[in-house]
Amino acid sequence: MSASSAFNDEKGGSSNVGEPEYGHDPASGGIFSSDYKRHDDLKEMLDSNKDSLKLEAMKRIVAMIARGKNASDLFPAVVKNVACKNIEVKKLVYVYLVRYAEEQQDLALLSISTFQRGLKDPNQLIRASALRVLSSIRVTIIVPIMMLAIKEAASDMSPYVRKTAAHAIPKLYSLDPEQKDCLIEVIEKLLADKTTLVAGSVVMAFEEVCPERIDLIHKNYRKLCNLLIDVEEWGQVVIINMLTRYARTQFLNPNMNESLLEEGGGEKAFYGSDNDDDTDDEEDKEEKEKKKTEATAIVKRKPYVMDPDHRLLLRNTKPLLQSRNAAVVMAVAQLYFHLAPKAEVGVIAKALVRLMRSHSEVQYVVLQNVATMSIKRRGMFEPYLKSFYIRSTDPTQIKVLKLEVLTNLANETNISTILREFQTYIKSNDKDFVAATIQAIGRCATNIGEVRDTCLNGLVQLLSNRDELVVAESVVVIKKLLQMQPEQHSDIIKHMAKLTDNIQVPMARASILWLIGEYCEHVPKIAPDVLRKMAKTFTNEEDIVKLQIINLAAKLYLTNSKQTKLLTQYVLNLAKYDQNYDIRDRARFIRQLIVPTDKSGALSKYAKKLFLALKPAPVLESPFKDRDHFQLGSLSHLLNAKAGGYQVLPDWPEAAPDPSVRNVEVPEWTKCSSREKRKEKKADKPFYSDSEGESGPTESADSASDTASGSESGSGSEESGSGSESEESNEESESASEEDEEEEGKKKKKNVEKIKARKPVPESESEPSSGEDVKKSEKKSKPRIGSSESESEEDDDSESESSESEEEESEEESEEETKKKKKTTASKPPSKPPKKENKKEKKEMSLLDFDDFDPAPSPSQVTPLNNFLSSSLVTDLEGLSLTDNVLSPTTIIPSGNLKTYELLHRITGEGLSVEYCFSRQPFSPDPHMVAVKIQFTNSATSEAKSLHVEDAKLQSGMRIKEFPEIEVLPAGETISVVMGIDFCDSTQAANFQLCTHTRKFFVSIQPPVGELMMPIFMTENEFKKEQEMLLQSLGQLMGMNEITEKLTLEEKCQGEHAVVQRVTTAANLSRVPCGSDKECRFAGKTVTSGSLVLVSVVTKEDGAAQLTVNCEKMVIGTMLVKDIHQALTQ
Amino acid sequence: MIHSLFLVNSSGDIFLEKHWKSVVSRSVCDYFFEAQERASEPENVPPVIPTPHHYLISVLRHRIYFVAVIQSEVPPLFVIEFLHRVVDTFQDYFGVCTEAAIKDNVVVVYELLEEMLDNGFPLATESNILKELIKPPTILRTVVNTITGSTNVGEQLPTGQLSVVPWRRTGVKYTNNEAYFDVVEEIDAIIDKSGSTITAEIQGVIDACVKLTGMPDLTLSFMNPRLLDDVSFHPCVRFKRWEAERILSFIPPDGNFRLLSYHVSCQNLVAIPVYVKHNITFREGSSQGRFELTLGPKQTMGKGLEAVLISSQLPRGVLNTNLNPSQGTYNFDPVTKLLSWDVGKINPQKLPSLKGSMSLQAGASKPDENPTINIQFKIQQSALSGLKVNRLDMYGEKYKPFKGIKYMTKAGKFQTKGLLRGRAWDLKN
C-alpha cells in the first residue's frame, strides 16, 4: 500500500509533462515554492527518528529513480541513513547509493566505513550485501579498499559471500583495469572453489577480466565439467560457452579425418550437383587439390582417438539439452555444433526444434542459429522439416527466418513438398513475406536443377498476379534465373517485355529492361520496340529505370544500330538534360563510348566488349552462409558483426597440446594445501593492503614471481640429479633479478649470508608451526611488493620461491637467467655441502606442489642414498655447462640410425625441402634444449636466400633457439644446421615459421617422447637403488611412477643385442651395464627438468618379456612404454 | 552483461528504468522507438537492435516492452530468457504483469530487480528464494506493514540459496498436504481445406501445485512414458533416473511450478478432434460474397469440445458481414477485418454453423485468398496423446498427502488453410 501510494503521489505531483518536480506534501508543494526547496519534505522525513517515515521517504525516492527523475540533490540526506537499523530502509539507501555515488564521489565516501563494518558482520547476508554495494559504487578512490574486500571475501566461509566476491571482480576491473593482475589471482583462487554456487560467477568474472588466460582453466576443467549439471542455469550458459572455447584450443578436431576425406569427395560432389554449371571454377579445383594432399597427409597420421576430457565435456553437457532454459539449450547446442563428431551433432536438433515453441523472441534467435547450422549440417534438421512450416500468425521476422531454413533444407527429395508449401505462402496478406517467399523460390531453383523449369514457369504465372508487388518481385527473381540459361527462354523474355506496359514498380521495370538489353539478340524484333516505348515515357521514369533505358539503348545501338540509332540519340539527348547528375554523367559517358566520332578515344573500339560481355549468373546464396565462424548463439553471430568483447572461437590445433595439464593431484593433498594456502593468504592480507597503498602492486610483483617460477624449472632439473646444486642457483637467479647489475663478488658474499640465515629455519609443510606459517606468508608476499623492499630480505628468498611454486605460474624464464644460473652453479662448488639437508626438505614440499607440468622433483628423499648419485650427476652437470660435451655418449648410443622426419615437403616448399632429425647430441648453448638437426635441400632452380626462423608459436614454457640465418642456399645444394628446442618435457609440437626471402612456411616439430631425454651413465647398483627410491618416495602413490607391461618380443628381436638396439633407437637412453643377459636396463633423464627415466626389459622364455619404466612424470612414462613396446614388438 | 533495463508501454513511454552499471541515458531507447515505428505489428520489432554504442535486446509481454541495454558480447538468448523470467516473477508476485501493477509496486519491483541481477549477471532467479528475500505484497501484509512499520524484506539469507536444493526453502509447513498435477496438452496443427492434416503435433506440460510439509521426495511414473518424444525438465528433476527408468524423481519446489514440458512426435498419428468445413466465395464484379462455415467433433474419445472459438482474418476488401450463427455470438471488426465467433460447447447432435453474406468494397477486385481459420477449443478430462500418470509416491516424509491429477487438451496454434494445396503449379511438368 505504502509503495503504491508513494508512486501515485509522485505521479500526481508531476502528471503534466514539463512541470518541475516539487515536494509531495501538498503543504510544501505548489507553484510558489522555489526550486532549492524542493524535496524539503523528503529531507525532513529522512532526518526524522521514525523508521516508518524514513521508509516512506526512501520509497518515494526510489520511485523517482525508477522513473528516471533526478534525485541527486537528496544525496546528503540519504547517505546519512546508510547505517539505519531497519533493513528495508538500508536496502533502499543502497539502491540510491549505487545510482548516485558516481556523481557525488566525495559524499559517497561517507558511507564507506559502514560497508567496511558490514564486511565483518557475522551474518553472511550482510557481509555479502555490503560487498555488493561497496563494489557497485563506482568511486575510483576506494579501489584499494575494494580490492582488499574482494580478496578477503574470496576466502570467506560462506559460499554466498564468495559468489558475491566473484561478482565484484568484473566491477572492480571495469573501474580500474590496472588491477587486472591482482584480480586474476583472486579469480584463480575462486576457480579452485568446489561449490556450484561460485562456479558460474567466477567463470563469468574470468570471461570479463582475463578470457585469454586459458591456462587457468586446465586444473579446473574436469571439476567444472562434473559440477556443470548442478550449477544454476545462468552459470551453466557462461561455463559452457567458455568450455567451448577451451576445448577448441586443447583438443583435436574430431572430424579431422572425415571432414578432409569426405568434403574432398562425397560432400563436394553433392554440392557440385546442386550448382552444376556455374561454380566449377578455378578456386574450387584448387581447394580440392589442397584437400587431397591434406587427405593423404591424414592417412599417414594416426587414427583419431578422442581425448577422454573431450568426451567428458560432451557427455556432461548432453543432459542439459533437456533444460527448461532456452539459453542453456542453445549453449549446449552450439557446443555440440562446434565440438562434437559429426555423427553426434544430430542430438541437438530435437532440442532446438523444441525451443521453437517458446516465445517469439526465443524463436527468432533459435531460428537464426538453425539457419546457420542447416547450411553446414542439412541432414540434421531434415526430419523436422514440418516444424518449420509457417503459420499465418507468426510475426513477419519469424516467417522470413523459417523460410530461410526451409530453403536451406530443400533438396531433390523434398523440394516438391517445399514448393507446394511456398505456393500457399504467396497468397499471404503479408507482403514482405510474399516477397521473401518469391526470393526463396528463386534460390531453390538455382540450387536444385531439376525444379528450375518448374519454378520458372511458376514464377511466370505469378507475372499475371493481381498484386503488383508479387509481380515485381517475380520479375527480379526471373531475371536472375534467366541469366543462367537465356537461350531456352526467349518466350519468357518476350512475355516480360509485354509487362512493361503494366508494371509500375521501378525495380521490376529496370530488371525487365536489363533483361531485354542483355538478351536482345534473342528478341531482335521486340527489343527496339520496347526502347521506343521507353523513350516516350523516359522523362517520367524513376532514376533506376532511366539508367536501364540508357543501358538498353546503348546495347541496342551496338547490335542493331540501323533500327535504333535515332532512338538512342534521342534517349541520350533526353538524359543529357536530366535533373539527376548520375543520369547526365552516364549519358555523356555512353555517348562517348558508342557513338563513333572522329575524336572518339581508344575505348570506343572496345564498346562491344564492354557492354556485351558475358555476365556471370548471380549466385543466390543464403545470407547465413559462412556465419558459423562466429560462435553460434552469440550476439556477434546474430548480428553477423563482431560485437565488443567477443572472443574469437579459435581453430582446432594441429596437434593436441599436452593433456596432462588437466591432471589434478590426489584430492586429499589438494584439500590440505588449499586450506593452507587460504590460511596464508588471510595472514598476509594487512600486509598487502599496506603495500598497495604505497606502491603500485603490479609490475614488480610480476617480475618477482616470474623469476621465482623460472628458477624452479631451472632448479628442478638439477635437483633431480644433485639436490644441493639448485638451491644455490635459485638464490642466484633471484638476486640476479633483483639487482641485475650487481657484481659477482658481492653476490657470493650475500649467498653465504643467506645460507647462514636459512640454516636454523626448519621448513617443512608437514609440520608448520602457526607462527612460522604467518611469517612465511609474510615473507612470501615480499617479493611482490617491489624491488626496493625485497633487497633487504635476502633470507626469505628461497622460501618465497618454494611457496611461489604453488601458484602454478606459467614457467617462463628468460634465457639469460638460465645461463647465469649455470655459471654460478659451475663456479661455486664449495658452498654446496652445508645446504644439503635443507634442500631435501624443500624438495619434499615441492613434490607436493608441483604438478605434472612443472619440473618434477628429484627422487632423492631418503638421505643416505642420495649422496653418491647426486655427486655423480653434479659432476655430469658441471661438465655439461663447462664443456658442452659431457658423457661421451657415442659409446653407448647407437649412432647412425637416426630417424629423419619431414618438415617441409619439396612441393609445398616450392622446391625447398626440409628434413629434421633429433641428433641426440647435447645442445651446447643450452643443455635444457633438445638438439634438432635440420637439413635443407634446395631442389629448385633458383637459389633460396636468407633462411631463418620466425614467429615461433610455442606453448607456455617452451623455448626455441634458432639456428643462425642461412644467407644463401644455391640450387641443388644441401645444408644442415642445428637448432635447440626446449619442449618442456612434453610432446607438444613446437610451431614456427620457416622463412625464405620470398615465402613463409608454417612448420611444426613434434618430438617422439624418446627424444625428450638424454642418456646418463649409471651402474647396476645405482640403477636398482634409484628404482627402489622412486617407488618408495611416493609411497602410497605406487603405480604412479612405475609402469609395467608384459609383451612378446618379435622374433627378430629376441636376443640382448637386438633389444638394446631397439630400445635405444626408440628412446635416447644409455644402457646400464649388467651381469645378466636376460635383463637390459637403460637410464636417462628428461632434458628440461632432468627427471630420471629408468627402463628395464626382462626377457623370459620364448620371447616373453616384461618392460618396466620408472619415471616421475607419469605422462612421459606412459608414452615411453607405448613407444618401446611398439619398438620391441614390431 | 545487462547494463540497464527500460520498460516501455505500448504508447512508447518509458515508465521504469533500472541501471546495474553506470547510468545509460534513456535516449538510447530512441533507436528502439525507431524500430518500433518501422514495424508493422508490435511483435515485429526485432528482438535485437544494434546501436552505435549499445545493443538493445527486448521482449514483448503483456503489451510491455522490456528493453535491456547491452554493451558487449553476450548470448542473446541469455538476455531474452532472463527478461522472460523477470516477467514471470512479476506475474508471480503481482498476479498480473501490467503497467499499472508495476507502477503500483514500483519499490518491490526495484527490490526484485536488485536481487535478480548483480552487475548485470543473474543472481537469484528462483521464485522461492526471491520470496524469502522479498515478501510478495498481499493486502494483509501491506496493512500490517503500514501499522507496524515492518518491511517486506527478509533479514536472513534464504536457506535455498546455499542448500543443494536451491529451489525449495526449508521449514515449509502445511496443515493440508496436497499435490496437484495438471497434464495440459496443446495441439498445433495446420489443416488444408480438404481436411487433410499438413502438420500436427502435440505439446504438453505438467504443471504442478505442490503444498507439502518438509522435504518430500516425489516420484511420478507414467503408464506409457514412451509417448514422450522430447522433454525438458524443471531443474529439480533427476535426469539420471529419467534416462534409466523413465521415472520423474524430484524434490518439488514449494507452490506452483512447471515440472515438465514434453512433445509427442508427429510420427505418431495425431487424432484431430475437430473438423471445419468452410466455403467462402467472392464473385467477380459483385459486391456480395458468400460465407459458410460448419464445424463438428471428430475423434474426441467421447469427451465434449468446449470453449470453441473461431477467428479469421478476412481479406481487406471485405467491408462488412451479415452472418447468422446457429449458436454463440459472432463479431466482425470492420477496421482490423477480424472475424471472431465464440461458439461455446459443441453439441454433436446439432452442429454449429455460421452462414451469411459479406459486402465487399465496390469496384475492388476479387480477393484471391481464402482466409485462414484459427480454431481454439478445450477438451476436459482427456489428454489427446493418451498419456496417463501411473502413480505418485512420496518418500522422506511420514504424512499421507492428498494427490490429484487433471488432464486437459487445448488447441494451440490450430489453423485451417483456405487453400487447397498443390493446384497452382503442376510440379510434374
GROMACS .gro file of N, CA and C in nm, chain A residues 68 146 171 194 223 233 344 406 432-433 440 464 554 588 620 638 921 1037:
model
   54
   68GLY      N    1   1.327   0.768  -1.364
   68GLY     CA    2   1.432   0.843  -1.429
   68GLY      C    3   1.435   0.989  -1.389
  146MET      N    4   3.829  -0.175  -0.215
  146MET     CA    5   3.753  -0.278  -0.284
  146MET      C    6   3.838  -0.402  -0.306
  171LYS      N    7   3.337  -0.584  -1.165
  171LYS     CA    8   3.304  -0.445  -1.133
  171LYS      C    9   3.432  -0.366  -1.109
  194LYS      N   10   3.502  -2.531  -0.490
  194LYS     CA   11   3.432  -2.653  -0.531
  194LYS      C   12   3.281  -2.641  -0.523
  223LYS      N   13   3.677  -3.057  -1.302
  223LYS     CA   14   3.584  -3.022  -1.196
  223LYS      C   15   3.465  -2.946  -1.254
  233GLU      N   16   2.132  -2.215  -1.374
  233GLU     CA   17   2.119  -2.208  -1.519
  233GLU      C   18   2.210  -2.105  -1.584
  344GLU      N   19   2.748  -3.720  -3.397
  344GLU     CA   20   2.677  -3.697  -3.271
  344GLU      C   21   2.604  -3.565  -3.267
  406LEU      N   22   1.378  -2.337  -4.443
  406LEU     CA   23   1.318  -2.428  -4.540
  406LEU      C   24   1.398  -2.430  -4.669
  432ASP      N   25   0.569  -0.835  -4.730
  432ASP     CA   26   0.714  -0.857  -4.713
  432ASP      C   27   0.744  -1.005  -4.720
  433PHE      N   28   0.656  -1.079  -4.656
  433PHE     CA   29   0.674  -1.223  -4.651
  433PHE      C   30   0.658  -1.284  -4.791
  440ALA      N   31   1.290  -1.690  -5.210
  440ALA     CA   32   1.326  -1.825  -5.167
  440ALA      C   33   1.305  -1.924  -5.281
  464SER      N   34   0.121  -1.278  -6.390
  464SER     CA   35  -0.014  -1.230  -6.414
  464SER      C   36  -0.091  -1.207  -6.284
  554ALA      N   37   2.205   0.174  -7.538
  554ALA     CA   38   2.346   0.155  -7.576
  554ALA      C   39   2.367   0.016  -7.634
  588ARG      N   40   2.653   1.102  -7.095
  588ARG     CA   41   2.772   1.158  -7.158
  588ARG      C   42   2.876   1.049  -7.182
  620LEU      N   43   2.278  -1.703  -5.592
  620LEU     CA   44   2.181  -1.673  -5.487
  620LEU      C   45   2.221  -1.754  -5.365
  638LEU      N   46   2.447  -1.341  -3.430
  638LEU     CA   47   2.315  -1.292  -3.465
  638LEU      C   48   2.324  -1.169  -3.554
  921GLN      N   49   7.265  -3.522  -2.974
  921GLN     CA   50   7.383  -3.458  -2.917
  921GLN      C   51   7.333  -3.354  -2.819
 1037LEU      N   52   5.151  -4.372  -0.342
 1037LEU     CA   53   5.112  -4.343  -0.480
 1037LEU      C   54   5.167  -4.446  -0.576
   0.00000   0.00000   0.00000
